[in-house]
Amino acid sequence: GGVGGMVLPIGMQLAVNNTLITDTISSLQNPPSTKSTSQNTHTLSKESSLYASVVHKSFLFYEAQRSGVLPKTNRVKWRGDSGVRDGKDVGLDLTGGYYDAGDHVKFGFPMANTIAVLAWGGVVFQEGYRAAGEMGWLMQAVKWGTDYFIKAHPEPYVFYGQVGNGQADH
């Protein structure tokens, strides 16, 4: 499903209702600039630019799955704050994190896998993320998830593994 299973090998295409996700995501934001930045100090080849574009669009997908009060750096303009009362029923702030499968449920364990794979990818492929100018977005994506996990683990032996109704909202 969604965030929980949305780590795709480079070059793989995902289609929903015969529409490529990359086509849909590209309409959300202009492609990344190829201008040099402090993180992107060399010119990318055409093939590398395509990979950089895929990574860029992948992070836009993650941003579209965010729950909670969105940061000012939100690049998915049609998305607004959501789930701002998550956890109130148990006296906690369980806002944040990522929705799963494009719906209204946050499943902690698939999300944990996603965040772990994103973080590990940042370690293993650090040079590629830096060359693509996306390391900052990777760090923000991982932090969005880990900040949520800290909230979901309010005391020893307690972890809120799901927020939302898995039947009605999934």
mmCIF file of C-alpha atoms in Angstrom:
data_model
loop_
_atom_site.group_PDB
_atom_site.id
_atom_site.type_symbol
_atom_site.label_atom_id
_atom_site.label_comp_id
_atom_site.label_asym_id
_atom_site.label_seq_id
_atom_site.Cartn_x
_atom_site.Cartn_y
_atom_site.Cartn_z
ATOM 1 C CA GLY A 1 0.000 0.000 0.000
ATOM 2 C CA GLY A 2 0.735 3.730 0.116
ATOM 3 C CA VAL A 3 3.440 5.061 2.335
ATOM 4 C CA GLY A 4 4.028 1.680 3.902
ATOM 5 C CA GLY A 5 5.057 0.109 0.619
ATOM 6 C CA MET A 6 6.032 3.013 -1.591
ATOM 7 C CA VAL A 7 9.753 2.397 -1.970
ATOM 8 C CA LEU A 8 10.271 1.546 -5.631
ATOM 9 C CA PRO A 9 13.500 0.665 -7.427
ATOM 10 C CA ILE A 10 14.710 3.409 -9.760
ATOM 11 C CA GLY A 11 13.161 2.933 -13.161
ATOM 12 C CA MET A 12 10.033 1.119 -11.958
ATOM 13 C CA GLN A 13 6.777 2.714 -12.947
ATOM 14 C CA LEU A 14 3.632 2.608 -10.861
ATOM 15 C CA ALA A 15 0.234 2.958 -12.475
ATOM 16 C CA VAL A 16 -3.113 3.552 -10.837
ATOM 17 C CA ASN A 17 -6.180 3.358 -13.071
ATOM 18 C CA ASN A 18 -3.823 3.328 -16.077
ATOM 19 C CA THR A 19 -2.325 6.710 -15.125
ATOM 20 C CA LEU A 20 1.350 6.776 -14.333
ATOM 21 C CA ILE A 21 1.974 8.129 -10.850
ATOM 22 C CA THR A 22 4.986 10.028 -12.186
ATOM 23 C CA ASP A 23 2.692 11.840 -14.645
ATOM 24 C CA THR A 24 0.312 12.789 -11.839
ATOM 25 C CA ILE A 25 3.077 13.861 -9.484
ATOM 26 C CA SER A 26 4.819 15.925 -12.158
ATOM 27 C CA SER A 27 1.751 18.122 -12.326
ATOM 28 C CA LEU A 28 2.181 18.948 -8.626
ATOM 29 C CA GLN A 29 5.496 20.720 -8.918
ATOM 30 C CA ASN A 30 7.880 21.876 -11.623
ATOM 31 C CA PRO A 31 10.907 19.634 -12.183
ATOM 32 C CA PRO A 32 13.913 20.392 -9.974
ATOM 33 C CA SER A 33 16.326 23.096 -11.008
ATOM 34 C CA THR A 34 19.624 21.988 -12.511
ATOM 35 C CA LYS A 35 21.368 25.069 -11.153
ATOM 36 C CA SER A 36 24.215 24.442 -8.764
ATOM 37 C CA THR A 37 23.533 24.658 -5.058
ATOM 38 C CA SER A 38 25.683 23.959 -2.033
ATOM 39 C CA GLN A 39 24.526 20.326 -2.223
ATOM 40 C CA ASN A 40 24.562 20.040 -6.005
ATOM 41 C CA THR A 41 27.883 21.389 -7.238
ATOM 42 C CA HIS A 42 28.337 19.477 -10.460
ATOM 43 C CA THR A 43 26.404 19.135 -13.699
ATOM 44 C CA LEU A 44 24.260 16.034 -13.997
ATOM 45 C CA SER A 45 24.171 13.910 -17.146
ATOM 46 C CA LYS A 46 20.831 13.518 -18.899
ATOM 47 C CA GLU A 47 20.391 10.038 -17.343
ATOM 48 C CA SER A 48 21.327 11.366 -13.897
ATOM 49 C CA SER A 49 18.904 14.247 -14.359
ATOM 50 C CA LEU A 50 16.127 11.735 -15.013
ATOM 51 C CA TYR A 51 17.006 9.847 -11.828
ATOM 52 C CA ALA A 52 17.108 13.149 -9.933
ATOM 53 C CA SER A 53 13.638 13.960 -11.272
ATOM 54 C CA VAL A 54 12.297 10.592 -10.089
ATOM 55 C CA VAL A 55 13.771 11.126 -6.612
ATOM 56 C CA HIS A 56 12.337 14.654 -6.522
ATOM 57 C CA LYS A 57 8.862 13.427 -7.473
ATOM 58 C CA SER A 58 9.084 10.603 -4.936
ATOM 59 C CA PHE A 59 9.573 13.138 -2.166
ATOM 60 C CA LEU A 60 6.564 15.092 -3.432
ATOM 61 C CA PHE A 61 4.574 11.870 -3.085
ATOM 62 C CA TYR A 62 5.695 11.526 0.534
ATOM 63 C CA GLU A 63 4.785 15.152 1.206
ATOM 64 C CA ALA A 64 1.302 14.504 -0.178
ATOM 65 C CA GLN A 65 0.886 11.658 2.357
ATOM 66 C CA ARG A 66 1.763 13.790 5.390
ATOM 67 C CA SER A 67 -0.651 14.044 8.279
ATOM 68 C CA GLY A 68 -0.788 16.896 10.776
ATOM 69 C CA VAL A 69 -0.028 20.586 10.556
ATOM 70 C CA LEU A 70 2.024 20.964 7.387
ATOM 71 C CA PRO A 71 5.245 22.984 7.451
ATOM 72 C CA LYS A 72 5.781 26.191 5.524
ATOM 73 C CA THR A 73 8.111 24.211 3.248
ATOM 74 C CA ASN A 74 5.166 22.117 1.987
ATOM 75 C CA ARG A 75 5.468 21.964 -1.797
ATOM 76 C CA VAL A 76 2.175 20.179 -2.487
ATOM 77 C CA LYS A 77 -0.053 23.225 -2.554
ATOM 78 C CA TRP A 78 -3.392 21.394 -2.823
ATOM 79 C CA ARG A 79 -2.694 19.623 0.490
ATOM 80 C CA GLY A 80 -3.760 21.240 3.741
ATOM 81 C CA ASP A 81 -3.463 20.312 7.390
ATOM 82 C CA SER A 82 -5.201 17.075 8.368
ATOM 83 C CA GLY A 83 -5.562 14.816 11.355
ATOM 84 C CA VAL A 84 -4.909 17.741 13.683
ATOM 85 C CA ARG A 85 -6.927 16.098 16.478
ATOM 86 C CA ASP A 86 -5.212 12.715 16.251
ATOM 87 C CA GLY A 87 -4.689 11.318 19.740
ATOM 88 C CA LYS A 88 -6.980 13.773 21.531
ATOM 89 C CA ASP A 89 -9.296 10.877 22.439
ATOM 90 C CA VAL A 90 -6.484 9.352 24.535
ATOM 91 C CA GLY A 91 -5.018 12.632 25.791
ATOM 92 C CA LEU A 92 -2.026 12.617 23.429
ATOM 93 C CA ASP A 93 -0.735 14.515 20.431
ATOM 94 C CA LEU A 94 -0.482 11.891 17.698
ATOM 95 C CA THR A 95 -0.377 14.362 14.834
ATOM 96 C CA GLY A 96 2.205 13.952 12.128
ATOM 97 C CA GLY A 97 3.434 10.874 10.367
ATOM 98 C CA TYR A 98 2.265 9.589 7.019
ATOM 99 C CA TYR A 99 -1.014 8.169 5.778
ATOM 100 C CA ASP A 100 -0.997 4.701 4.286
ATOM 101 C CA ALA A 101 -2.359 3.807 0.849
ATOM 102 C CA GLY A 102 -3.666 7.302 0.126
ATOM 103 C CA ASP A 103 -6.368 7.049 2.768
ATOM 104 C CA HIS A 104 -6.896 8.355 6.304
ATOM 105 C CA VAL A 105 -5.141 5.767 8.467
ATOM 106 C CA LYS A 106 -1.620 5.851 9.865
ATOM 107 C CA PHE A 107 -0.268 2.321 10.251
ATOM 108 C CA GLY A 108 2.853 2.504 12.407
ATOM 109 C CA PHE A 109 4.664 -0.630 11.348
ATOM 110 C CA PRO A 110 4.523 -0.142 7.544
ATOM 111 C CA MET A 111 5.436 3.517 8.167
ATOM 112 C CA ALA A 112 8.399 2.436 10.311
ATOM 113 C CA ASN A 113 9.633 0.229 7.484
ATOM 114 C CA THR A 114 9.299 3.092 5.020
ATOM 115 C CA ILE A 115 11.209 5.513 7.245
ATOM 116 C CA ALA A 116 13.921 2.931 7.924
ATOM 117 C CA VAL A 117 14.367 2.233 4.206
ATOM 118 C CA LEU A 118 14.421 5.961 3.387
ATOM 119 C CA ALA A 119 17.016 6.580 6.093
ATOM 120 C CA TRP A 120 19.144 3.615 5.037
ATOM 121 C CA GLY A 121 18.927 4.754 1.418
ATOM 122 C CA GLY A 122 20.260 8.128 2.555
ATOM 123 C CA VAL A 123 23.243 6.374 4.110
ATOM 124 C CA VAL A 124 23.978 4.006 1.236
ATOM 125 C CA PHE A 125 23.193 6.392 -1.625
ATOM 126 C CA GLN A 126 24.187 9.667 0.031
ATOM 127 C CA GLU A 127 26.240 10.807 -2.952
ATOM 128 C CA GLY A 128 23.277 10.321 -5.308
ATOM 129 C CA TYR A 129 20.877 12.244 -3.067
ATOM 130 C CA ARG A 130 23.417 15.069 -2.757
ATOM 131 C CA ALA A 131 24.092 15.137 -6.520
ATOM 132 C CA ALA A 132 20.335 15.309 -7.144
ATOM 133 C CA GLY A 133 20.024 18.177 -4.647
ATOM 134 C CA GLU A 134 17.522 16.127 -2.613
ATOM 135 C CA MET A 135 19.415 15.325 0.609
ATOM 136 C CA GLY A 136 17.595 18.070 2.518
ATOM 137 C CA TRP A 137 14.207 16.730 1.388
ATOM 138 C CA LEU A 138 15.257 13.215 2.395
ATOM 139 C CA MET A 139 16.213 14.442 5.852
ATOM 140 C CA GLN A 140 12.881 16.271 6.204
ATOM 141 C CA ALA A 141 10.934 13.163 5.111
ATOM 142 C CA VAL A 142 12.719 10.957 7.636
ATOM 143 C CA LYS A 143 12.354 13.544 10.418
ATOM 144 C CA TRP A 144 8.610 13.887 9.730
ATOM 145 C CA GLY A 145 8.239 10.169 10.369
ATOM 146 C CA THR A 146 10.592 9.892 13.342
ATOM 147 C CA ASP A 147 9.047 12.891 15.093
ATOM 148 C CA TYR A 148 5.711 11.104 14.842
ATOM 149 C CA PHE A 149 7.159 7.877 16.245
ATOM 150 C CA ILE A 150 8.456 9.729 19.281
ATOM 151 C CA LYS A 151 4.898 10.957 19.926
ATOM 152 C CA ALA A 152 3.480 7.460 19.316
ATOM 153 C CA HIS A 153 5.771 6.015 22.016
ATOM 154 C CA PRO A 154 4.792 8.146 25.030
ATOM 155 C CA GLU A 155 6.067 5.758 27.709
ATOM 156 C CA PRO A 156 7.950 2.457 28.028
ATOM 157 C CA TYR A 157 6.018 -0.512 26.636
ATOM 158 C CA VAL A 158 3.439 1.740 24.949
ATOM 159 C CA PHE A 159 3.341 2.336 21.200
ATOM 160 C CA TYR A 160 0.331 3.570 19.265
ATOM 161 C CA GLY A 161 0.673 1.402 16.169
ATOM 162 C CA GLN A 162 -2.403 2.669 14.326
ATOM 163 C CA VAL A 163 -4.239 5.969 14.211
ATOM 164 C CA GLY A 164 -7.582 5.856 12.440
ATOM 165 C CA ASN A 165 -10.172 3.200 11.788
ATOM 166 C CA GLY A 166 -8.601 0.483 9.667
ATOM 167 C CA GLN A 167 -12.021 -0.560 8.353
ATOM 168 C CA ALA A 168 -13.855 2.729 7.787
ATOM 169 C CA ASP A 169 -10.867 4.849 6.739
ATOM 170 C CA HIS A 170 -8.859 2.308 4.719
#
